[in-house]
Amino acid sequence: MAHSARRDSPELPDFSLLKRLARDQLIYLLEQLPGKKDLFIEADLMSPLDRIANVSTLKQHEVDKLYKVEYKPVISTSDQLCFLIRPRIQTVKWICDVVNADKAAGKFRRYKLIFTPQKFYACEAVLEEQGIFGDVTTDEWAFYLLPLDDDIISLELPEFFRDNFLAGDQRWVRTAGSTLHLLHSIYGPFSKIYGIGRCSKMAYESWREQVEEGETKARQAEIGNVFLIDRDVDFVTPLCSQVVYEGLVDDIFRIKCGCVEFGPDVTSSDKSMKVMLNSQDKVFNEIRNEHFSNVFGFLSQKARNLQTAYDKRRGMDIKQMKTFVSEELKGLKQEHRLLSLHIGASESIMKKKTKQDFQELLKTEHSLLEGFEIRECISFIEEHINRQVSMIESLRLLCLLSITENGLLPKDYRSLKAQYLQSYGVDHLLTFANLRQLGLLVEQQPGETLTVMESKVGKLVNDKTAGKLTDAFSSLAKKSNFRALSKKLNLVPKSDEEYDLRVPRDMAYIFSGAYIPLSCKLIEQVLERDGWTGLEEVTRLLNGHEFAVTGSTAGSSGADSRAKNDAQRIVLVMFLGGCTFSEISALRFLGRERGYKFIVVTTAITNSSRLIEALLDNHV
Amino acid sequence: MMKSKPDEEDYWNSSKFKAFTFDDEDDEFSRLKESKQAVNSIRRLVEEDDDEDDVEKVSWSGEPVGSISWSVRETAASNQRTDREPAFPKINADTPTFMCSHTSSVSAGKTKTGSFQFSDSLSDSSVRLYAPELRKPKSEYKDYVSDWSPEETVHRMQQGKAVSLEKFRSLQDKLLLLDFSISAHDGNVITAVTLFTITFTVLFRELESRQTALRHFIHYLTETRDQRLLLELLRALGRTEDIALLQYKEHLSIADENKRRDFLKSCLSLPFSPEDSAHVQDHYTLLERQIIIEATDRQAERGGKVEIFQKFPRRASILNMPLITTLYYCCFYHYTESEGTYSSPLNVRQTFRISEKQFFVTALAARAKLKAWVDVDALFTSRNWLGFTRKKSPLGFHRVVDILQKNSAPTQVLQEYVGLVDDAELRISLAQKHKCHDIIINTYRDLKDRQQLLGYRGKVERGSVEERKINELHVFVLSRDESAEQLAADNQTARGHRLMMCETGVSFYL
């Protein structure tokens, strides 16, 4: 069950420092606006803010009332308004409306905009356009990184994905570079950096420039290696249903900023409960990486143990009872609470999953991954659409089909698209346009079956289909080549072999033994080979953009070699565009097997629903 | 609540407002930013009380530009840039559009889009606002503008330092600046420089050869919802499908259904792909119908004379629902109508070319919801031909069962369709799920599986018809002991399903 870590596994650096740093900076900024003020907080900044400060911290610095940014007229009576926001044009426009409304009403206030993690020129252009550029002060709160757990750090920037990969807007490249820079200056110097993907490359460059601009103090490195990876290198993994406990909980209940809200059906009471899910929760910590089929067994074993522990008190004398109450009872009660919560969650998951024929859904996914019985898969998806089962789920399956098959046959594409629009609304024409642009759901181009030739030349699909003007213009899409990659990297184990999920033999266990996540496999291979040598064919299929660089400072510090050795086995993996809990579980597994410790830095935690939702365009 | 007077004045006098210069980060906060490099010493940053001199140039938040602290920082930064050796190597980030500034205007001019002039739209005041620099008196700059090269300018912009873009006046300079910003990969700066460049001279065709800058510009226009300029740009680029989609998208913000319908009608002439064109046509036709159906049905519902609306009041209006939802609605409320009416399911099916299977699934669900089992039955039997009475379905019968069961069909109805499932194993598992004892017993009988049959006896009620049936089928009378053994064995198999076993385990132990 809970796998014991390899003895010599290095310790993880302490990331609570990042929280302290962010808090201190915020306090400094609040003090820049002395006196009482009302604070407006962007909705999706509230949870991250909660993790590093609390209301009393804010009150201590003269924040009077707190509001959520809701794009509605402001009712505050304070004469100082402070806005804690993401650099989004929509939000800035709203603030302009607020200021202009005050002006019209002859009301005088001071306004301060604090952009986090940085401000954009485009936002200032809006301030100027709306005529309030001089009326407000602006600042930046460099709150780049929020540690969600001992080994997970998030930028909490879900829009990174759509901005970068769909719109092709590189506004967050510098942010990613600064993030690395921050980590490098506290936990570095890094000695080796690997990466793959266009954005990764740019983020690396941005970071390198920032390092050159600043000064680096010689210090003992805590993180030795870094791996940067773009989300579009591997879209297959996040599109699969998650079956590892933490991933399942995220798929079903949606973990937000490390916290989940369990409804009455889980808590078996009449109210919902918010629960932090991290390594502090001892029960959760032991099951989070487990395949769901193992979770029940584990939980019932735990429950039995708990019962025995409680039963011990029978036949105790007074003195023993006293020690029991003072030493053990509290822990047991806590464990009991957690245990019943996770049992409730598991039961709720089971109920929901049996209702929607999860087994059959998984079978279809596995067939798609394997490239087996594709016609059956298509008719399964078709029925899904016909019956108007979840709009997101149908789209997810269509994308998975397209990306594993390198696009749909024109006949299938047309028919499935038409049926989709009939079932979920013609508005989704816009969604389909997005998916095509991203390359997630495409039609095979005529003659594309001759891909062998094409791949020999190593050309991007874009160049070839330039005949279709719109595609060639805007698309950042690339061909997935999943089947070839899968073969090259052995991502899909032979289906006739038994796979014991209790004793996982590789990372495929996170998908019931059916598929090794491409992203994690790449990381494994590159670390093993200390670079991309021998993976030329693979990188070519992934459209290149791979790199592996060594810092000149590496090895310069002659300090304690054991510490240095430890740092070399701490690997920071940064996902640009989001990563899933399943991928994190897979990396934890890999770490245990190989004696690494992985730290996952991600622009946001994602899953199939979030990924698809980010691309929907059927709303204003 | 107002601040005391002196406070207020103090605040307002301390800053001199300037227009947009990309330099307003050069304030107290940038000190914080720089100190970040020494992050290990997290000391609260004490605001330095800078000289109160009457410096002419102050940044708008009050820090004197050109003050000692300002210049110290500047020099420090530039020194570091030149003196230090790179710790990490530069990698060859791809810059496909970089340095094509000298050829692009020629090659792009060949396309028909070259005829478009940006100045067409320059009359619009909202466009001019992208050129903040334009309105600033030149004299304001001379004190502190250094002669930054395009590369340095971009670099400073990335760091949020003061720059002036005004010196980039010739087209070539502007394009050079643009190309440097593109090669720096910083989207924030790319957008800023693109906005600056586009305002003055640069024709859209210059952007055409710089896809990265173009994407940033399009994204900016999308975010600011500058539909007009965006359409103009796309038109100039000849991206007809994008134009069509962009215009079509506007319907989402029209709340009134009649206006929306009229708008959709106007969309029919947009340059969609032939395939999408048909979809948009359907969208228009559908809404047109929904409006008619909604009006009629609302009246019927209010009139209180139509039974079905009384028995099953409508939960929501049908307006703007997807086609299949509309079909379901029609199957629910207007099932028997003749093909001549707009709300007749057959008419809907015909008009929108709905596949047989799709129609079947929807009608099945709707009639099952109404518990109109006769209609449900007819859906299958109407399909027979040449006198065959056997039930046929375009959908697998296990799916049929699923749909019926989700609409809470009673066991005797379910039983009929479970029995039609071809695959014996699937049939048994469905029958077990829905407690169709007869089917299970019959299937075991047909399979001649005595063991299973006897095992099943333990699961049915004592003394029930089912038990009797098993007993009758069973030629040999077994002793109770043996039967109990069988039962145990059978339970073992039933628990083969790991999850199920665990589930019972869990609820058992807590």
CSV table of C-alpha atoms in Angstrom, one decimal, chain A residues 184-315:
chain,number,residue,atom,x,y,z
A,184,HIS,CA,16.5,29.3,-8.7
A,185,SER,CA,17.5,32.2,-6.4
A,186,ILE,CA,16.1,30.5,-3.3
A,187,TYR,CA,16.7,26.8,-4.0
A,188,GLY,CA,19.3,26.8,-6.7
A,189,PRO,CA,21.6,27.1,-8.4
A,190,PHE,CA,20.3,24.5,-10.8
A,191,SER,CA,22.9,22.4,-12.5
A,192,LYS,CA,21.0,20.9,-15.3
A,193,ILE,CA,17.9,21.9,-17.3
A,194,TYR,CA,16.0,19.7,-19.7
A,195,GLY,CA,12.9,20.6,-21.6
A,196,ILE,CA,10.7,20.1,-24.5
A,197,GLY,CA,8.2,22.4,-26.2
A,198,ARG,CA,8.1,25.8,-27.7
A,199,CYS,CA,7.0,27.6,-24.6
A,200,SER,CA,9.4,25.7,-22.4
A,201,LYS,CA,12.2,26.9,-24.6
A,202,MET,CA,11.1,30.5,-24.4
A,203,ALA,CA,10.6,30.3,-20.6
A,204,TYR,CA,14.1,28.9,-20.3
A,205,GLU,CA,15.5,31.8,-22.3
A,206,SER,CA,13.6,34.3,-20.3
A,207,TRP,CA,14.9,32.8,-17.0
A,208,ARG,CA,18.4,32.7,-18.3
A,209,GLU,CA,18.3,36.4,-19.2
A,210,GLN,CA,17.0,37.2,-15.7
A,211,VAL,CA,19.7,35.2,-14.1
A,212,GLU,CA,22.3,37.2,-16.1
A,213,GLU,CA,20.7,40.5,-15.1
A,214,GLY,CA,20.8,39.7,-11.5
A,215,GLU,CA,23.5,38.5,-9.1
A,216,THR,CA,23.8,35.0,-7.9
A,217,LYS,CA,25.1,34.2,-4.5
A,218,ALA,CA,27.1,31.1,-4.1
A,219,ARG,CA,25.0,28.8,-2.0
A,220,GLN,CA,24.3,25.2,-1.5
A,221,ALA,CA,21.8,24.0,-4.1
A,222,GLU,CA,18.7,22.3,-2.9
A,223,ILE,CA,17.3,21.6,-6.3
A,224,GLY,CA,19.7,20.2,-8.9
A,225,ASN,CA,17.7,19.4,-12.0
A,226,VAL,CA,14.9,21.0,-13.8
A,227,PHE,CA,12.6,19.6,-16.5
A,228,LEU,CA,10.3,21.9,-18.5
A,229,ILE,CA,7.5,20.5,-20.5
A,230,ASP,CA,4.7,22.1,-22.6
A,231,ARG,CA,1.2,20.7,-22.2
A,232,ASP,CA,0.8,20.3,-25.9
A,233,VAL,CA,3.6,17.8,-26.0
A,234,ASP,CA,1.1,15.4,-24.4
A,235,PHE,CA,-2.6,16.0,-24.7
A,236,VAL,CA,-3.5,12.3,-24.4
A,237,THR,CA,-2.7,12.0,-20.8
A,238,PRO,CA,-4.9,14.8,-19.4
A,239,LEU,CA,-7.8,13.6,-21.7
A,240,CYS,CA,-8.0,10.2,-20.0
A,241,SER,CA,-10.3,9.4,-17.1
A,242,GLN,CA,-8.4,9.4,-13.9
A,243,VAL,CA,-8.5,6.2,-11.8
A,244,VAL,CA,-6.0,7.0,-9.1
A,245,TYR,CA,-7.7,8.3,-5.9
A,246,GLU,CA,-6.6,11.9,-5.9
A,247,GLY,CA,-7.3,12.2,-9.6
A,248,LEU,CA,-10.7,10.7,-9.2
A,249,VAL,CA,-11.5,13.0,-6.4
A,250,ASP,CA,-10.5,15.9,-8.6
A,251,ASP,CA,-12.5,14.6,-11.6
A,252,ILE,CA,-15.6,14.2,-9.5
A,253,PHE,CA,-15.5,16.8,-6.8
A,254,ARG,CA,-13.0,19.2,-8.3
A,255,ILE,CA,-10.1,20.0,-6.0
A,256,LYS,CA,-9.7,23.8,-5.8
A,257,CYS,CA,-6.4,25.1,-4.6
A,258,GLY,CA,-5.7,22.0,-2.6
A,259,CYS,CA,-9.1,22.0,-1.0
A,260,VAL,CA,-12.3,20.0,-1.8
A,261,GLU,CA,-15.8,20.5,-0.9
A,262,PHE,CA,-17.6,17.3,0.0
A,263,GLY,CA,-21.4,17.4,-0.2
A,264,PRO,CA,-23.9,15.9,2.1
A,265,ASP,CA,-23.8,12.6,0.3
A,266,VAL,CA,-20.1,12.2,1.4
A,267,THR,CA,-20.3,13.7,4.9
A,268,SER,CA,-23.5,11.8,5.6
A,269,SER,CA,-24.8,14.8,7.4
A,270,ASP,CA,-26.9,17.6,6.1
A,271,LYS,CA,-24.1,20.0,5.4
A,272,SER,CA,-21.1,20.2,3.1
A,273,MET,CA,-17.6,20.2,4.4
A,274,LYS,CA,-14.4,21.8,3.0
A,275,VAL,CA,-11.4,19.6,3.4
A,276,MET,CA,-7.8,20.3,2.7
A,277,LEU,CA,-6.3,17.4,0.8
A,278,ASN,CA,-2.5,17.2,1.3
A,279,SER,CA,0.1,15.1,3.0
A,280,GLN,CA,-1.0,16.4,6.4
A,281,ASP,CA,-4.1,14.2,6.0
A,282,LYS,CA,-2.6,10.9,7.0
A,283,VAL,CA,-5.3,8.8,5.6
A,284,PHE,CA,-5.4,10.7,2.3
A,285,ASN,CA,-1.6,10.6,2.1
A,286,GLU,CA,-1.7,6.8,2.0
A,287,ILE,CA,-4.3,6.4,-0.6
A,288,ARG,CA,-3.9,9.4,-2.9
A,289,ASN,CA,-1.6,7.6,-5.3
A,290,GLU,CA,-3.4,4.3,-5.2
A,291,HIS,CA,-5.4,2.9,-8.0
A,292,PHE,CA,-9.0,3.1,-7.0
A,293,SER,CA,-9.5,-0.6,-6.8
A,294,ASN,CA,-7.0,-0.7,-3.9
A,295,VAL,CA,-8.6,2.1,-1.9
A,296,PHE,CA,-11.5,0.1,-0.5
A,297,GLY,CA,-9.3,-2.6,0.7
A,298,PHE,CA,-7.0,-0.2,2.4
A,299,LEU,CA,-9.8,1.8,4.0
A,300,SER,CA,-11.5,-1.3,5.4
A,301,GLN,CA,-8.2,-2.5,6.8
A,302,LYS,CA,-7.7,0.9,8.4
A,303,ALA,CA,-11.2,0.8,9.8
A,304,ARG,CA,-10.5,-2.6,11.3
A,305,ASN,CA,-7.3,-1.4,12.9
A,306,LEU,CA,-9.1,1.6,14.3
A,307,GLN,CA,-11.7,-0.7,15.8
A,308,THR,CA,-9.0,-2.7,17.5
A,309,ALA,CA,-7.4,0.4,18.8
A,310,TYR,CA,-10.7,1.5,20.3
A,311,ASP,CA,-11.4,-1.9,21.6
A,312,LYS,CA,-8.2,-1.8,23.6
A,313,ARG,CA,-9.8,0.3,26.2
A,314,ARG,CA,-12.0,-2.5,27.2
A,315,GLY,CA,-10.6,-4.1,30.3
